Amino acid sequence: MKKAVTWALVLSLCLALTCVPAMAEGTYTPGTYTGTGAGHENGLSVTVTVDENSITEVKVDVSNETPLIGGLAGEELEAQILAAQGAEIDGVSGATETSGGVKRALADALAQAMGGAEAGEKTAVSDGSFKGTAPGFGLTGQMTCEVSFEGGKITDIQVVEETDSLTGEWFANAEELLIPRLIENQSLEVDAITGATASSNGIKNSVARAIDAAGGVADEWYTPIEKSDKTVVIEGYDVIVVGLGGSGVLSYCAAADQGASVFGIEAAGKIGGNSVCTYGPMALNSEYLKNLFNNGEDYINPDEVYDVWIDYVESEDKADIISEAVYSSGKTLDYYVENFGFEFEGRGLLGSFVVPSWDKEWCVYSADPETGWNILGPNKTFQFLRAMDLAMAKNEKNDYMTELTGEKLLFDDAGKVVGVQARYYDGTTYEIYGDTVILATGGFLGSNEMMMEVYGSCINAMGDTVNDGTGIRMGQSAGGATYMLHTLPMVHISQVANLIRTDDLTADQKAVLSALALTTDMPMVTTGGEVWGNTNQSGTEDDAVSVEIVFAPDFMYYNIYTQADIDSIRESGLSEAQAAATSFFLSQGGALPAAGTPVSDIDEILKVGAEFKDVLIADSIEDLAAQIGCDAAVLGETLGGVETTYYAVPCTSWSYGTVGGLDVDINMNVLREDGSPIENLFAVGQDSEGVCNIDGKAYTPWGGQAQSWTFVSGKIAGTAAAAYAMD
Ligand SMILES: Cc1cc2nc3c(=O)[nH]c(=O)nc-3n(C[C@H](O)[C@H](O)[C@H](O)COP(=O)(O)OP(=O)(O)OC[C@H]3O[C@@H](n4cnc5c(N)ncnc54)[C@H](O)[C@@H]3O)c2cc1C
């Protein structure tokens, strides 16, 4: 547990260190200390090594903030901290939230090095209401909170402006859960709501600015929150489901339907996971859809789907599972419609992202009639909540908890899985015991460490970063093997490396920056300095493959502009291709000028872009190679050796999630390396979707298959786990 510490004291100490680098003797206990903090995302840390009087080494980890090129801001901040010998640093332009988080993490680490300090008075804040603005998750605007103070305390927080709810209902979850906790604890150190980190940190950072506006010092309000050290034991369940996104809820329902007692563990503040942002699952010849839209007639030939699928994965090793995924998809959808109230609308056109000729029609979730639907502004959580209510009613013991994070499997002396250890947001440890465990934690997109292990590179996340590989690690801890773990992450969206969520550029200027990243008419260069292009890496015969970028080394490439190109844009405008280059799903709301219209503010756009690491500006090939981190000779050859000022604009992949996971059999039983099943352990959804895929290729290329797998694998696992437990 962290010792109580006055942030004002620590920061003023840091200030003193800035002015007088040689501190009074014995300020620190020599050693290495790590402080943690939050910027835009959680998980930022600063590790300092100190001797008695000074910081001798510092390591800033901000990789969660900007996974692809976050290291750049980190290095700059490290240099500043060493020079300042404390937290009085300028920070990095374009990274206000990150810089603030780093200062607080440093203060935390130094406080530990000083053995803690007693809590002190906060600088007074005026009574009244004050506003603060900071970026949240919203793509098209910042968040503003109005904070009321009375007698030095926060009495009310109202979010008065936000665009977060346009892109997801997680915002409502953050608002509902976080604000009462901030007021109750009178501290900004309250944890972000899991699953709604960016919105939560947007609220906290807005409140911090309101505190400053009220005359206070926000850094003093990060007072430690006491965590519970209690352990609660829950016993006697037939089935425990870890993760209540799509596949977890669907597993839960199927198990409950068999009469099993089921306990669900969900880390986020609400259930649904990524599965509430989908367009809809593939469902072949579902009776429900046939009757709704096709006069009761079949609408697709499943044999054709099966054949294409087997061709794509180049193996019949998992033919039984693929067969199930094809031939049961319609029936499974019908089962959940009939028994758990799911609703789907229309056979919306959801073609293939890899094989455009696979332009088949599946279905879409029906939306809340009042709010309509959009792919990132989901209003489908109600479907999952309704299904859970129906499932809970099937056995009075059935229960589930949100904000409870599964951490590890529990084993008996013989090595058999007997339950799950989990942690509640308040710190309480839960030991939940049951006969079977279903892992449904949605893959490993949220773990930069695992991404590096598997792909040697991180990726920008558009899907849930709560999904950090815990389920896969749990399976491995029981001896489970993985299958096609190197299937490429789900990507069909490209954008700039760092979305600029502040007002440093207008929406229209952001659109131009985005077009410079997305256009396909400029020389494209890999992170290795080699030529990249729309060369159809996916190995299909079709052009215009929308997942192409996922095949690029490090999931990104640079569009390269010379000074002459930029001059031309300033004077003669964007090319036709550039003026048509907009981001699919990640648009920030601006409009591009028509081709040929001079872009007089291009230099400002590039300057701000450079601050946010969305543009690298170099005055020679050597300089550009150093910034990209590639061999100058290789890059020189790629660029034809022309010496000029270069502008490299990274075009990066934004991923929904990972695909490869644990190896499973037809019952969704996790398999050991030798192929034998771990009989009471199951894996579903993205924790086992490798069985439908192949290493080194994009995920199965027809729209809706990923979501379809949550239905098919969930139904199978829930039924099988219940049968095993109740046998
Ligand atoms: C924006 C978007 C659009 C998409 N559109 C489509 C589409 O149209 N069609 C399609 O087929 N697929 C689509 N996908 C992919 C699809 O959503 C996923 O393949 C599918 O939802 C995966 O389901 P899942 O149950 O494995 O993961 P999720 O639904 O993400 O569920 C995982 C759950 O586990 C929880 N969790 C994680 N770790 C823990 C832990 N340690 N303890 C407890 N709980 C934990 C998470 O909070 C989450 O609730 C889309 C994805 C995104 C992000």
PDB file of N, CA and C in Angstrom, residues 477-543:
ATOM      1  N   SER A 477      -1.367 -21.444 -18.022  1.00  0.00           N
ATOM      2  CA  SER A 477      -0.957 -21.840 -16.666  1.00  0.00           C
ATOM      3  C   SER A 477      -1.481 -23.230 -16.322  1.00  0.00           C
ATOM      4  N   ALA A 478      -2.544 -23.654 -17.026  1.00  0.00           N
ATOM      5  CA  ALA A 478      -3.093 -24.999 -16.785  1.00  0.00           C
ATOM      6  C   ALA A 478      -2.489 -26.022 -17.732  1.00  0.00           C
ATOM      7  N   GLY A 479      -1.516 -25.584 -18.529  1.00  0.00           N
ATOM      8  CA  GLY A 479      -0.882 -26.508 -19.479  1.00  0.00           C
ATOM      9  C   GLY A 479      -1.457 -26.419 -20.873  1.00  0.00           C
ATOM     10  N   GLY A 480      -2.335 -25.448 -21.116  1.00  0.00           N
ATOM     11  CA  GLY A 480      -2.965 -25.318 -22.429  1.00  0.00           C
ATOM     12  C   GLY A 480      -1.988 -24.827 -23.483  1.00  0.00           C
ATOM     13  N   ALA A 481      -2.191 -25.298 -24.709  1.00  0.00           N
ATOM     14  CA  ALA A 481      -1.367 -24.857 -25.842  1.00  0.00           C
ATOM     15  C   ALA A 481      -2.101 -23.755 -26.590  1.00  0.00           C
ATOM     16  N   THR A 482      -1.353 -23.021 -27.406  1.00  0.00           N
ATOM     17  CA  THR A 482      -2.005 -22.012 -28.245  1.00  0.00           C
ATOM     18  C   THR A 482      -2.122 -22.549 -29.675  1.00  0.00           C
ATOM     19  N   TYR A 483      -2.973 -21.886 -30.458  1.00  0.00           N
ATOM     20  CA  TYR A 483      -3.160 -22.309 -31.852  1.00  0.00           C
ATOM     21  C   TYR A 483      -3.252 -21.062 -32.729  1.00  0.00           C
ATOM     22  N   MET A 484      -2.416 -21.000 -33.742  1.00  0.00           N
ATOM     23  CA  MET A 484      -2.401 -19.880 -34.701  1.00  0.00           C
ATOM     24  C   MET A 484      -2.390 -18.530 -33.987  1.00  0.00           C
ATOM     25  N   LEU A 485      -1.520 -18.459 -32.987  1.00  0.00           N
ATOM     26  CA  LEU A 485      -1.404 -17.222 -32.209  1.00  0.00           C
ATOM     27  C   LEU A 485      -0.919 -16.070 -33.081  1.00  0.00           C
ATOM     28  N   HIS A 486      -0.235 -16.411 -34.184  1.00  0.00           N
ATOM     29  CA  HIS A 486       0.308 -15.367 -35.056  1.00  0.00           C
ATOM     30  C   HIS A 486      -0.627 -14.982 -36.194  1.00  0.00           C
ATOM     31  N   THR A 487      -1.892 -15.411 -36.105  1.00  0.00           N
ATOM     32  CA  THR A 487      -2.865 -14.839 -37.050  1.00  0.00           C
ATOM     33  C   THR A 487      -2.791 -13.330 -36.864  1.00  0.00           C
ATOM     34  N   LEU A 488      -2.837 -12.573 -37.957  1.00  0.00           N
ATOM     35  CA  LEU A 488      -2.676 -11.120 -37.818  1.00  0.00           C
ATOM     36  C   LEU A 488      -3.865 -10.519 -37.064  1.00  0.00           C
ATOM     37  N   PRO A 489      -3.610  -9.426 -36.350  1.00  0.00           N
ATOM     38  CA  PRO A 489      -4.719  -8.796 -35.609  1.00  0.00           C
ATOM     39  C   PRO A 489      -5.816  -8.319 -36.561  1.00  0.00           C
ATOM     40  N   MET A 490      -7.011  -8.141 -36.021  1.00  0.00           N
ATOM     41  CA  MET A 490      -8.128  -7.661 -36.852  1.00  0.00           C
ATOM     42  C   MET A 490      -7.911  -6.190 -37.174  1.00  0.00           C
ATOM     43  N   VAL A 491      -7.717  -5.910 -38.453  1.00  0.00           N
ATOM     44  CA  VAL A 491      -7.523  -4.515 -38.875  1.00  0.00           C
ATOM     45  C   VAL A 491      -8.192  -4.302 -40.214  1.00  0.00           C
ATOM     46  N   HIS A 492      -9.027  -3.311 -40.314  1.00  0.00           N
ATOM     47  CA  HIS A 492      -9.339  -2.773 -41.632  1.00  0.00           C
ATOM     48  C   HIS A 492      -9.507  -1.280 -41.551  1.00  0.00           C
ATOM     49  N   ILE A 493      -8.815  -0.703 -40.575  1.00  0.00           N
ATOM     50  CA  ILE A 493      -8.896   0.743 -40.418  1.00  0.00           C
ATOM     51  C   ILE A 493      -7.492   1.312 -40.262  1.00  0.00           C
ATOM     52  N   SER A 494      -7.193   2.342 -41.042  1.00  0.00           N
ATOM     53  CA  SER A 494      -5.913   3.030 -40.912  1.00  0.00           C
ATOM     54  C   SER A 494      -6.205   4.464 -40.489  1.00  0.00           C
ATOM     55  N   GLN A 495      -5.246   5.056 -39.838  1.00  0.00           N
ATOM     56  CA  GLN A 495      -5.367   6.464 -39.472  1.00  0.00           C
ATOM     57  C   GLN A 495      -3.987   6.978 -39.096  1.00  0.00           C
ATOM     58  N   VAL A 496      -3.926   8.262 -38.761  1.00  0.00           N
ATOM     59  CA  VAL A 496      -2.674   8.824 -38.246  1.00  0.00           C
ATOM     60  C   VAL A 496      -2.267   8.037 -37.005  1.00  0.00           C
ATOM     61  N   ALA A 497      -1.005   8.180 -36.618  1.00  0.00           N
ATOM     62  CA  ALA A 497      -0.514   7.412 -35.475  1.00  0.00           C
ATOM     63  C   ALA A 497      -1.173   7.844 -34.174  1.00  0.00           C
ATOM     64  N   ASN A 498      -1.330   9.152 -33.996  1.00  0.00           N
ATOM     65  CA  ASN A 498      -1.936   9.668 -32.759  1.00  0.00           C
ATOM     66  C   ASN A 498      -3.106  10.574 -33.120  1.00  0.00           C
ATOM     67  N   LEU A 499      -4.295  10.158 -32.748  1.00  0.00           N
ATOM     68  CA  LEU A 499      -5.445  11.030 -32.993  1.00  0.00           C
ATOM     69  C   LEU A 499      -5.272  12.280 -32.140  1.00  0.00           C
ATOM     70  N   ILE A 500      -5.399  13.436 -32.747  1.00  0.00           N
ATOM     71  CA  ILE A 500      -5.281  14.677 -31.977  1.00  0.00           C
ATOM     72  C   ILE A 500      -6.665  14.999 -31.431  1.00  0.00           C
ATOM     73  N   ARG A 501      -6.829  14.843 -30.146  1.00  0.00           N
ATOM     74  CA  ARG A 501      -8.156  15.037 -29.555  1.00  0.00           C
ATOM     75  C   ARG A 501      -8.305  16.430 -28.948  1.00  0.00           C
ATOM     76  N   THR A 502      -7.230  17.222 -28.990  1.00  0.00           N
ATOM     77  CA  THR A 502      -7.317  18.597 -28.487  1.00  0.00           C
ATOM     78  C   THR A 502      -7.735  19.516 -29.634  1.00  0.00           C
ATOM     79  N   ASP A 503      -7.810  20.829 -29.330  1.00  0.00           N
ATOM     80  CA  ASP A 503      -8.176  21.807 -30.365  1.00  0.00           C
ATOM     81  C   ASP A 503      -6.943  22.421 -31.026  1.00  0.00           C
ATOM     82  N   ASP A 504      -5.791  21.782 -30.935  1.00  0.00           N
ATOM     83  CA  ASP A 504      -4.582  22.363 -31.546  1.00  0.00           C
ATOM     84  C   ASP A 504      -4.721  22.510 -33.054  1.00  0.00           C
ATOM     85  N   LEU A 505      -5.542  21.665 -33.659  1.00  0.00           N
ATOM     86  CA  LEU A 505      -5.893  21.839 -35.072  1.00  0.00           C
ATOM     87  C   LEU A 505      -7.416  21.854 -35.166  1.00  0.00           C
ATOM     88  N   THR A 506      -7.937  22.515 -36.188  1.00  0.00           N
ATOM     89  CA  THR A 506      -9.391  22.461 -36.407  1.00  0.00           C
ATOM     90  C   THR A 506      -9.732  21.092 -37.004  1.00  0.00           C
ATOM     91  N   ALA A 507     -11.022  20.782 -37.005  1.00  0.00           N
ATOM     92  CA  ALA A 507     -11.445  19.494 -37.575  1.00  0.00           C
ATOM     93  C   ALA A 507     -11.018  19.385 -39.039  1.00  0.00           C
ATOM     94  N   ASP A 508     -11.138  20.483 -39.792  1.00  0.00           N
ATOM     95  CA  ASP A 508     -10.747  20.445 -41.206  1.00  0.00           C
ATOM     96  C   ASP A 508      -9.237  20.221 -41.345  1.00  0.00           C
ATOM     97  N   GLN A 509      -8.464  20.845 -40.466  1.00  0.00           N
ATOM     98  CA  GLN A 509      -7.007  20.641 -40.525  1.00  0.00           C
ATOM     99  C   GLN A 509      -6.653  19.194 -40.168  1.00  0.00           C
ATOM    100  N   LYS A 510      -7.390  18.638 -39.197  1.00  0.00           N
ATOM    101  CA  LYS A 510      -7.149  17.225 -38.846  1.00  0.00           C
ATOM    102  C   LYS A 510      -7.454  16.326 -40.051  1.00  0.00           C
ATOM    103  N   ALA A 511      -8.481  16.704 -40.811  1.00  0.00           N
ATOM    104  CA  ALA A 511      -8.836  15.900 -41.993  1.00  0.00           C
ATOM    105  C   ALA A 511      -7.694  15.930 -43.009  1.00  0.00           C
ATOM    106  N   VAL A 512      -7.038  17.092 -43.162  1.00  0.00           N
ATOM    107  CA  VAL A 512      -5.918  17.178 -44.109  1.00  0.00           C
ATOM    108  C   VAL A 512      -4.765  16.297 -43.615  1.00  0.00           C
ATOM    109  N   LEU A 513      -4.468  16.395 -42.326  1.00  0.00           N
ATOM    110  CA  LEU A 513      -3.383  15.580 -41.771  1.00  0.00           C
ATOM    111  C   LEU A 513      -3.666  14.093 -41.995  1.00  0.00           C
ATOM    112  N   SER A 514      -4.920  13.731 -41.741  1.00  0.00           N
ATOM    113  CA  SER A 514      -5.326  12.343 -41.922  1.00  0.00           C
ATOM    114  C   SER A 514      -5.169  11.923 -43.395  1.00  0.00           C
ATOM    115  N   ALA A 515      -5.557  12.816 -44.303  1.00  0.00           N
ATOM    116  CA  ALA A 515      -5.442  12.496 -45.734  1.00  0.00           C
ATOM    117  C   ALA A 515      -3.978  12.297 -46.127  1.00  0.00           C
ATOM    118  N   LEU A 516      -3.081  13.071 -45.526  1.00  0.00           N
ATOM    119  CA  LEU A 516      -1.657  12.905 -45.845  1.00  0.00           C
ATOM    120  C   LEU A 516      -1.169  11.517 -45.420  1.00  0.00           C
ATOM    121  N   ALA A 517      -1.770  10.996 -44.330  1.00  0.00           N
ATOM    122  CA  ALA A 517      -1.396   9.651 -43.865  1.00  0.00           C
ATOM    123  C   ALA A 517      -2.043   8.564 -44.715  1.00  0.00           C
ATOM    124  N   LEU A 518      -3.260   8.807 -45.156  1.00  0.00           N
ATOM    125  CA  LEU A 518      -4.048   7.722 -45.757  1.00  0.00           C
ATOM    126  C   LEU A 518      -3.943   7.627 -47.271  1.00  0.00           C
ATOM    127  N   THR A 519      -3.534   8.705 -47.921  1.00  0.00           N
ATOM    128  CA  THR A 519      -3.536   8.683 -49.372  1.00  0.00           C
ATOM    129  C   THR A 519      -2.608   7.586 -49.896  1.00  0.00           C
ATOM    130  N   THR A 520      -2.932   7.091 -51.073  1.00  0.00           N
ATOM    131  CA  THR A 520      -2.121   6.002 -51.617  1.00  0.00           C
ATOM    132  C   THR A 520      -1.312   6.455 -52.838  1.00  0.00           C
ATOM    133  N   ASP A 521      -1.194   7.766 -53.036  1.00  0.00           N
ATOM    134  CA  ASP A 521      -0.465   8.215 -54.225  1.00  0.00           C
ATOM    135  C   ASP A 521       0.930   8.769 -53.912  1.00  0.00           C
ATOM    136  N   MET A 522       1.419   8.535 -52.703  1.00  0.00           N
ATOM    137  CA  MET A 522       2.765   9.013 -52.358  1.00  0.00           C
ATOM    138  C   MET A 522       3.690   7.803 -52.175  1.00  0.00           C
ATOM    139  N   PRO A 523       4.994   8.028 -52.227  1.00  0.00           N
ATOM    140  CA  PRO A 523       5.898   6.905 -51.931  1.00  0.00           C
ATOM    141  C   PRO A 523       5.661   6.417 -50.506  1.00  0.00           C
ATOM    142  N   MET A 524       5.517   5.106 -50.389  1.00  0.00           N
ATOM    143  CA  MET A 524       5.273   4.523 -49.060  1.00  0.00           C
ATOM    144  C   MET A 524       6.527   3.778 -48.640  1.00  0.00           C
ATOM    145  N   VAL A 525       6.919   3.976 -47.388  1.00  0.00           N
ATOM    146  CA  VAL A 525       8.180   3.403 -46.906  1.00  0.00           C
ATOM    147  C   VAL A 525       7.916   2.653 -45.610  1.00  0.00           C
ATOM    148  N   THR A 526       8.474   1.476 -45.497  1.00  0.00           N
ATOM    149  CA  THR A 526       8.276   0.675 -44.285  1.00  0.00           C
ATOM    150  C   THR A 526       9.151   1.210 -43.152  1.00  0.00           C
ATOM    151  N   THR A 527       8.938   0.654 -41.962  1.00  0.00           N
ATOM    152  CA  THR A 527       9.767   1.053 -40.819  1.00  0.00           C
ATOM    153  C   THR A 527      11.219   0.610 -41.038  1.00  0.00           C
ATOM    154  N   GLY A 528      11.434  -0.267 -41.998  1.00  0.00           N
ATOM    155  CA  GLY A 528      12.802  -0.676 -42.344  1.00  0.00           C
ATOM    156  C   GLY A 528      13.391   0.176 -43.458  1.00  0.00           C
ATOM    157  N   GLY A 529      12.652   1.178 -43.924  1.00  0.00           N
ATOM    158  CA  GLY A 529      13.160   2.077 -44.965  1.00  0.00           C
ATOM    159  C   GLY A 529      12.965   1.555 -46.373  1.00  0.00           C
ATOM    160  N   GLU A 530      12.216   0.442 -46.499  1.00  0.00           N
ATOM    161  CA  GLU A 530      12.026  -0.134 -47.833  1.00  0.00           C
ATOM    162  C   GLU A 530      10.710   0.315 -48.455  1.00  0.00           C
ATOM    163  N   VAL A 531      10.576   0.011 -49.733  1.00  0.00           N
ATOM    164  CA  VAL A 531       9.348   0.401 -50.431  1.00  0.00           C
ATOM    165  C   VAL A 531       8.167  -0.411 -49.905  1.00  0.00           C
ATOM    166  N   TRP A 532       7.065   0.265 -49.669  1.00  0.00           N
ATOM    167  CA  TRP A 532       5.816  -0.420 -49.337  1.00  0.00           C
ATOM    168  C   TRP A 532       4.789   0.013 -50.351  1.00  0.00           C
ATOM    169  N   GLY A 533       3.764  -0.780 -50.566  1.00  0.00           N
ATOM    170  CA  GLY A 533       2.757  -0.344 -51.534  1.00  0.00           C
ATOM    171  C   GLY A 533       1.537  -1.189 -51.431  1.00  0.00           C
ATOM    172  N   ASN A 534       0.527  -0.790 -52.168  1.00  0.00           N
ATOM    173  CA  ASN A 534      -0.700  -1.583 -52.208  1.00  0.00           C
ATOM    174  C   ASN A 534      -0.468  -2.768 -53.120  1.00  0.00           C
ATOM    175  N   THR A 535       0.372  -3.671 -52.643  1.00  0.00           N
ATOM    176  CA  THR A 535       0.810  -4.739 -53.513  1.00  0.00           C
ATOM    177  C   THR A 535       0.063  -6.039 -53.256  1.00  0.00           C
ATOM    178  N   ASN A 536      -1.033  -5.935 -52.530  1.00  0.00           N
ATOM    179  CA  ASN A 536      -1.855  -7.095 -52.260  1.00  0.00           C
ATOM    180  C   ASN A 536      -1.089  -8.224 -51.576  1.00  0.00           C
ATOM    181  N   GLN A 537      -0.670  -7.913 -50.361  1.00  0.00           N
ATOM    182  CA  GLN A 537       0.060  -8.890 -49.569  1.00  0.00           C
ATOM    183  C   GLN A 537      -0.821 -10.046 -49.108  1.00  0.00           C
ATOM    184  N   SER A 538      -2.127  -9.854 -49.166  1.00  0.00           N
ATOM    185  CA  SER A 538      -3.018 -10.861 -48.596  1.00  0.00           C
ATOM    186  C   SER A 538      -3.071 -12.127 -49.433  1.00  0.00           C
ATOM    187  N   GLY A 539      -2.470 -12.084 -50.624  1.00  0.00           N
ATOM    188  CA  GLY A 539      -2.387 -13.309 -51.405  1.00  0.00           C
ATOM    189  C   GLY A 539      -3.687 -13.671 -52.082  1.00  0.00           C
ATOM    190  N   THR A 540      -4.595 -12.729 -52.209  1.00  0.00           N
ATOM    191  CA  THR A 540      -5.821 -13.019 -52.927  1.00  0.00           C
ATOM    192  C   THR A 540      -5.705 -12.412 -54.321  1.00  0.00           C
ATOM    193  N   GLU A 541      -6.670 -12.730 -55.151  1.00  0.00           N
ATOM    194  CA  GLU A 541      -6.608 -12.175 -56.503  1.00  0.00           C
ATOM    195  C   GLU A 541      -7.282 -10.816 -56.588  1.00  0.00           C
ATOM    196  N   ASP A 542      -7.940 -10.416 -55.506  1.00  0.00           N
ATOM    197  CA  ASP A 542      -8.681  -9.166 -55.551  1.00  0.00           C
ATOM    198  C   ASP A 542      -7.796  -7.966 -55.232  1.00  0.00           C
ATOM    199  N   ASP A 543      -8.143  -6.841 -55.826  1.00  0.00           N
ATOM    200  CA  ASP A 543      -7.482  -5.592 -55.466  1.00  0.00           C
ATOM    201  C   ASP A 543      -8.265  -4.951 -54.329  1.00  0.00           C
TER     202      ASP A 543
END
